[in-house]
N, CA, C and O atoms as CSV, one atom per row, in Angstrom:
chain,resi,resn,atom,element,x,y,z
A,1,MET,N,N,0.814,-1.177,0.008
A,1,MET,CA,C,0.028,0.015,-0.012
A,1,MET,C,C,0.906,1.219,0.026
A,1,MET,O,O,1.861,1.285,0.800
A,2,LYS,N,N,0.585,2.188,-0.819
A,2,LYS,CA,C,1.364,3.402,-0.946
A,2,LYS,C,C,0.999,4.473,0.117
A,2,LYS,O,O,-0.169,4.765,0.371
A,3,ASN,N,N,2.020,5.012,0.691
A,3,ASN,CA,C,1.766,6.061,1.714
A,3,ASN,C,C,1.537,7.425,1.013
A,3,ASN,O,O,2.447,7.977,0.395
A,4,THR,N,N,0.361,7.920,1.120
A,4,THR,CA,C,0.069,9.164,0.462
A,4,THR,C,C,0.011,10.355,1.469
A,4,THR,O,O,-0.403,11.452,1.093
A,5,LYS,N,N,0.399,10.153,2.658
A,5,LYS,CA,C,0.380,11.219,3.689
A,5,LYS,C,C,1.742,11.850,3.947
A,5,LYS,O,O,1.885,12.640,4.880
A,6,THR,N,N,2.698,11.532,3.175
A,6,THR,CA,C,4.042,12.110,3.373
A,6,THR,C,C,4.054,13.564,2.905
A,6,THR,O,O,3.426,13.934,1.913
A,7,LYS,N,N,4.786,14.359,3.655
A,7,LYS,CA,C,4.877,15.750,3.335
A,7,LYS,C,C,6.290,16.069,2.809
A,7,LYS,O,O,7.254,15.438,3.243
A,8,THR,N,N,6.423,16.975,1.943
A,8,THR,CA,C,7.791,17.383,1.455
A,8,THR,C,C,8.264,18.473,2.383
A,8,THR,O,O,7.501,19.293,2.894
A,9,ALA,N,N,9.542,18.434,2.568
A,9,ALA,CA,C,10.191,19.474,3.424
A,9,ALA,C,C,10.349,20.733,2.680
A,9,ALA,O,O,10.687,20.741,1.497
A,10,THR,N,N,10.102,21.821,3.373
A,10,THR,CA,C,10.337,23.163,2.816
A,10,THR,C,C,11.408,23.843,3.630
A,10,THR,O,O,11.482,23.688,4.849
A,11,SER,N,N,12.214,24.578,2.959
A,11,SER,CA,C,13.278,25.293,3.661
A,11,SER,C,C,12.796,26.689,4.056
A,11,SER,O,O,12.093,27.368,3.308
A,12,VAL,N,N,13.191,27.076,5.232
A,12,VAL,CA,C,12.773,28.383,5.854
A,12,VAL,C,C,14.045,29.159,6.065
A,12,VAL,O,O,14.967,28.680,6.725
A,13,THR,N,N,14.108,30.347,5.516
A,13,THR,CA,C,15.238,31.228,5.764
A,13,THR,C,C,14.712,32.426,6.560
A,13,THR,O,O,13.682,33.033,6.269
A,14,THR,N,N,15.499,32.703,7.571
A,14,THR,CA,C,15.116,33.872,8.444
A,14,THR,C,C,16.069,34.968,8.152
A,14,THR,O,O,17.245,34.730,7.877
A,15,LYS,N,N,15.561,36.216,8.211
A,15,LYS,CA,C,16.328,37.357,7.976
A,15,LYS,C,C,16.658,37.943,9.370
A,15,LYS,O,O,15.776,38.433,10.075
A,16,VAL,N,N,17.918,37.879,9.735
A,16,VAL,CA,C,18.357,38.399,11.021
A,16,VAL,C,C,19.359,39.571,10.728
A,16,VAL,O,O,20.291,39.441,9.934
A,17,ALA,N,N,19.125,40.616,11.358
A,17,ALA,CA,C,19.982,41.791,11.149
A,17,ALA,C,C,21.350,41.473,11.710
A,17,ALA,O,O,21.469,40.926,12.807
A,18,ALA,N,N,22.382,41.816,10.957
A,18,ALA,CA,C,23.737,41.581,11.378
A,18,ALA,C,C,24.076,42.514,12.530
A,18,ALA,O,O,23.955,43.731,12.390
A,19,LYS,N,N,24.490,41.981,13.640
A,19,LYS,CA,C,24.816,42.846,14.773
A,19,LYS,C,C,26.323,42.826,14.909
A,19,LYS,O,O,27.000,41.890,14.481
A,20,SER,N,N,26.836,43.898,15.526
A,20,SER,CA,C,28.240,43.990,15.779
A,20,SER,C,C,28.531,44.289,17.271
A,20,SER,O,O,27.665,44.757,18.009
A,21,LEU,N,N,29.697,44.019,17.652
A,21,LEU,CA,C,30.088,44.226,19.022
A,21,LEU,C,C,30.609,45.645,19.216
A,21,LEU,O,O,31.356,46.157,18.382
A,22,THR,N,N,30.222,46.265,20.295
A,22,THR,CA,C,30.669,47.624,20.565
A,22,THR,C,C,31.312,47.644,21.943
A,22,THR,O,O,30.785,47.117,22.923
A,23,TYR,N,N,32.492,48.286,21.969
A,23,TYR,CA,C,33.261,48.414,23.201
A,23,TYR,C,C,32.645,49.488,24.103
A,23,TYR,O,O,32.257,50.558,23.634
A,24,VAL,N,N,32.562,49.187,25.409
A,24,VAL,CA,C,31.964,50.140,26.386
A,24,VAL,C,C,33.099,50.480,27.393
A,24,VAL,O,O,33.597,49.631,28.133
A,25,SER,N,N,33.457,51.747,27.365
A,25,SER,CA,C,34.577,52.153,28.214
A,25,SER,C,C,34.033,52.448,29.685
A,25,SER,O,O,32.828,52.475,29.936
A,26,GLY,N,N,34.953,52.648,30.559
A,26,GLY,CA,C,34.586,52.943,31.894
A,26,GLY,C,C,34.588,51.763,32.869
A,26,GLY,O,O,34.299,51.934,34.053
A,27,LYS,N,N,34.910,50.579,32.376
A,27,LYS,CA,C,35.012,49.452,33.195
A,27,LYS,C,C,36.449,49.312,33.793
A,27,LYS,O,O,37.448,49.465,33.090
A,28,LEU,N,N,36.504,49.025,35.083
A,28,LEU,CA,C,37.818,48.854,35.736
A,28,LEU,C,C,38.315,47.460,35.424
A,28,LEU,O,O,37.849,46.464,35.976
A,29,ARG,N,N,39.311,47.423,34.488
A,29,ARG,CA,C,39.834,46.129,34.091
A,29,ARG,C,C,41.321,46.222,33.896
A,29,ARG,O,O,41.897,47.310,33.905
A,30,ALA,N,N,41.952,45.058,33.717
A,30,ALA,CA,C,43.342,44.981,33.436
A,30,ALA,C,C,43.581,45.507,32.037
A,30,ALA,O,O,42.704,45.382,31.182
A,31,GLU,N,N,44.763,46.105,31.771
A,31,GLU,CA,C,45.066,46.708,30.498
A,31,GLU,C,C,45.020,45.708,29.360
A,31,GLU,O,O,44.571,46.091,28.280
A,32,HIS,N,N,45.436,44.482,29.500
A,32,HIS,CA,C,45.378,43.505,28.415
A,32,HIS,C,C,43.929,43.137,28.106
A,32,HIS,O,O,43.610,42.854,26.952
A,33,ASN,N,N,43.033,43.133,29.116
A,33,ASN,CA,C,41.619,42.881,28.827
A,33,ASN,C,C,40.927,44.083,28.081
A,33,ASN,O,O,40.035,43.883,27.256
A,34,ILE,N,N,41.351,45.259,28.389
A,34,ILE,CA,C,40.877,46.447,27.693
A,34,ILE,C,C,41.286,46.395,26.211
A,34,ILE,O,O,40.466,46.613,25.319
A,35,LYS,N,N,42.544,46.108,25.975
A,35,LYS,CA,C,43.069,46.034,24.586
A,35,LYS,C,C,42.345,44.957,23.849
A,35,LYS,O,O,42.017,45.125,22.675
A,36,ARG,N,N,42.080,43.834,24.512
A,36,ARG,CA,C,41.386,42.714,23.847
A,36,ARG,C,C,39.975,43.098,23.385
A,36,ARG,O,O,39.549,42.788,22.272
A,37,ALA,N,N,39.269,43.785,24.292
A,37,ALA,CA,C,37.848,44.222,23.964
A,37,ALA,C,C,37.896,45.274,22.925
A,37,ALA,O,O,37.075,45.252,22.009
A,38,LYS,N,N,38.809,46.199,23.005
A,38,LYS,CA,C,38.847,47.310,21.987
A,38,LYS,C,C,39.179,46.776,20.605
A,38,LYS,O,O,38.703,47.302,19.599
A,39,ALA,N,N,39.990,45.735,20.555
A,39,ALA,CA,C,40.397,45.154,19.229
A,39,ALA,C,C,39.234,44.639,18.455
A,39,ALA,O,O,39.308,44.642,17.226
A,40,VAL,N,N,38.147,44.191,19.064
A,40,VAL,CA,C,37.017,43.577,18.365
A,40,VAL,C,C,35.865,44.598,18.222
A,40,VAL,O,O,34.772,44.241,17.782
A,41,ASN,N,N,36.109,45.823,18.585
A,41,ASN,CA,C,34.986,46.881,18.460
A,41,ASN,C,C,34.607,46.960,16.949
A,41,ASN,O,O,35.451,47.174,16.079
A,42,GLY,N,N,33.308,46.776,16.703
A,42,GLY,CA,C,32.758,46.911,15.409
A,42,GLY,C,C,32.701,45.572,14.617
A,42,GLY,O,O,32.161,45.515,13.512
A,43,MET,N,N,33.260,44.529,15.201
A,43,MET,CA,C,33.252,43.275,14.519
A,43,MET,C,C,32.019,42.516,14.766
A,43,MET,O,O,31.324,42.785,15.746
A,44,SER,N,N,31.685,41.530,13.892
A,44,SER,CA,C,30.624,40.636,14.154
A,44,SER,C,C,31.080,39.598,15.168
A,44,SER,O,O,32.277,39.500,15.439
A,45,VAL,N,N,30.185,38.835,15.724
A,45,VAL,CA,C,30.570,37.824,16.747
A,45,VAL,C,C,31.496,36.799,16.122
A,45,VAL,O,O,32.469,36.374,16.746
A,46,GLU,N,N,31.206,36.409,14.923
A,46,GLU,CA,C,32.026,35.370,14.268
A,46,GLU,C,C,33.472,35.843,14.061
A,46,GLU,O,O,34.422,35.094,14.290
A,47,LYS,N,N,33.618,37.106,13.622
A,47,LYS,CA,C,34.928,37.674,13.382
A,47,LYS,C,C,35.679,37.864,14.742
A,47,LYS,O,O,36.891,37.671,14.846
A,48,ALA,N,N,34.902,38.242,15.746
A,48,ALA,CA,C,35.517,38.391,17.096
A,48,ALA,C,C,36.050,37.120,17.648
A,48,ALA,O,O,37.124,37.054,18.245
A,49,LEU,N,N,35.222,36.061,17.416
A,49,LEU,CA,C,35.670,34.747,17.876
A,49,LEU,C,C,36.984,34.300,17.138
A,49,LEU,O,O,37.884,33.715,17.740
A,50,ALA,N,N,37.041,34.595,15.858
A,50,ALA,CA,C,38.193,34.270,15.076
A,50,ALA,C,C,39.388,35.078,15.647
A,50,ALA,O,O,40.482,34.529,15.783
A,51,HIS,N,N,39.197,36.337,15.972
A,51,HIS,CA,C,40.300,37.147,16.518
A,51,HIS,C,C,40.699,36.636,17.881
A,51,HIS,O,O,41.898,36.550,18.145
A,52,TYR,N,N,39.786,36.291,18.766
A,52,TYR,CA,C,40.115,35.748,20.055
A,52,TYR,C,C,40.792,34.417,19.950
A,52,TYR,O,O,41.632,34.095,20.790
A,53,ALA,N,N,40.467,33.628,18.956
A,53,ALA,CA,C,41.151,32.371,18.763
A,53,ALA,C,C,42.617,32.476,18.427
A,53,ALA,O,O,43.403,31.566,18.691
A,54,THR,N,N,42.983,33.639,17.821
A,54,THR,CA,C,44.407,33.864,17.596
A,54,THR,C,C,45.156,34.136,18.846
A,54,THR,O,O,46.351,33.854,18.930
A,55,ILE,N,N,44.478,34.687,19.840
A,55,ILE,CA,C,45.117,35.004,21.135
A,55,ILE,C,C,45.003,33.846,22.101
A,55,ILE,O,O,45.954,33.527,22.815
A,56,TYR,N,N,43.821,33.206,22.124
A,56,TYR,CA,C,43.555,32.127,23.057
A,56,TYR,C,C,42.974,30.907,22.264
A,56,TYR,O,O,41.760,30.753,22.134
A,57,PRO,N,N,43.886,30.065,21.750
A,57,PRO,CA,C,43.423,28.969,20.839
A,57,PRO,C,C,42.417,28.030,21.474
A,57,PRO,O,O,41.587,27.471,20.758
A,58,LYS,N,N,42.453,27.821,22.841
A,58,LYS,CA,C,41.519,26.861,23.474
A,58,LYS,C,C,40.426,27.605,24.285
A,58,LYS,O,O,39.564,26.943,24.862
A,59,GLY,N,N,40.432,28.912,24.345
A,59,GLY,CA,C,39.462,29.593,25.212
A,59,GLY,C,C,38.882,30.839,24.618
A,59,GLY,O,O,38.553,31.765,25.359
A,60,ALA,N,N,38.739,30.909,23.321
A,60,ALA,CA,C,38.216,32.053,22.628
A,60,ALA,C,C,36.793,32.353,23.072
A,60,ALA,O,O,36.476,33.495,23.404
A,61,GLN,N,N,35.923,31.328,23.083
A,61,GLN,CA,C,34.517,31.514,23.440
A,61,GLN,C,C,34.403,31.984,24.911
A,61,GLN,O,O,33.600,32.865,25.220
A,62,THR,N,N,35.216,31.386,25.818
A,62,THR,CA,C,35.177,31.742,27.196
A,62,THR,C,C,35.498,33.239,27.368
A,62,THR,O,O,34.786,33.946,28.081
A,63,HIS,N,N,36.537,33.704,26.732
A,63,HIS,CA,C,36.932,35.108,26.876
A,63,HIS,C,C,35.966,36.047,26.247
A,63,HIS,O,O,35.745,37.126,26.797
A,64,LEU,N,N,35.386,35.728,25.158
A,64,LEU,CA,C,34.351,36.584,24.564
A,64,LEU,C,C,33.139,36.605,25.455
A,64,LEU,O,O,32.576,37.679,25.671
A,65,ASN,N,N,32.694,35.456,25.997
A,65,ASN,CA,C,31.528,35.481,26.893
A,65,ASN,C,C,31.829,36.300,28.148
A,65,ASN,O,O,30.928,36.967,28.657
A,66,TYR,N,N,33.061,36.277,28.667
A,66,TYR,CA,C,33.374,37.019,29.810
A,66,TYR,C,C,33.254,38.535,29.532
A,66,TYR,O,O,32.703,39.284,30.338
A,67,ASP,N,N,33.798,38.971,28.341
A,67,ASP,CA,C,33.722,40.381,27.972
A,67,ASP,C,C,32.293,40.840,27.827
A,67,ASP,O,O,31.967,41.975,28.178
A,68,LEU,N,N,31.391,39.936,27.292
A,68,LEU,CA,C,30.004,40.281,27.128
A,68,LEU,C,C,29.286,40.283,28.486
A,68,LEU,O,O,28.404,41.109,28.721
A,69,LYS,N,N,29.658,39.376,29.358
A,69,LYS,CA,C,28.969,39.256,30.682
A,69,LYS,C,C,29.239,40.451,31.563
A,69,LYS,O,O,28.329,40.928,32.242
A,70,ILE,N,N,30.471,40.954,31.575
A,70,ILE,CA,C,30.800,42.054,32.487
A,70,ILE,C,C,30.459,43.411,31.862
A,70,ILE,O,O,30.531,44.437,32.539
A,71,GLY,N,N,30.082,43.424,30.563
A,71,GLY,CA,C,29.668,44.652,29.926
A,71,GLY,C,C,30.719,45.411,29.212
A,71,GLY,O,O,30.483,46.559,28.835
A,72,SER,N,N,31.851,44.852,29.002
A,72,SER,CA,C,32.931,45.541,28.237
A,72,SER,C,C,32.530,45.581,26.757
A,72,SER,O,O,32.874,46.510,26.027
A,73,LEU,N,N,31.819,44.584,26.354
A,73,LEU,CA,C,31.298,44.471,24.955
A,73,LEU,C,C,29.816,44.311,24.986
A,73,LEU,O,O,29.285,43.544,25.790
A,74,VAL,N,N,29.142,45.011,24.134
A,74,VAL,CA,C,27.690,44.825,23.972
A,74,VAL,C,C,27.381,44.554,22.563
A,74,VAL,O,O,28.076,45.053,21.678
A,75,LEU,N,N,26.359,43.778,22.293
A,75,LEU,CA,C,25.923,43.405,20.884
A,75,LEU,C,C,24.841,44.370,20.454
A,75,LEU,O,O,23.735,44.392,20.992
A,76,LYS,N,N,25.202,45.164,19.463
A,76,LYS,CA,C,24.219,46.157,18.897
A,76,LYS,C,C,24.013,45.871,17.446
A,76,LYS,O,O,23.245,46.566,16.782
């Protein structure tokens, strides 16, 4: 018996506005952390992760999350 109730898959594309990271000054931090956050100002999250990976090969995501958590970087 033939199954006539199968549905074909449709692809759905969502339009998401590209956001970039913005450095927020005024945070009391170590100089190397300030330089790290300033270096990715205006970059997308993907590009920032690639930049952090050059500095911290095994901890890029951790350092980016830290900068976002404490407010040195905001996603706009």
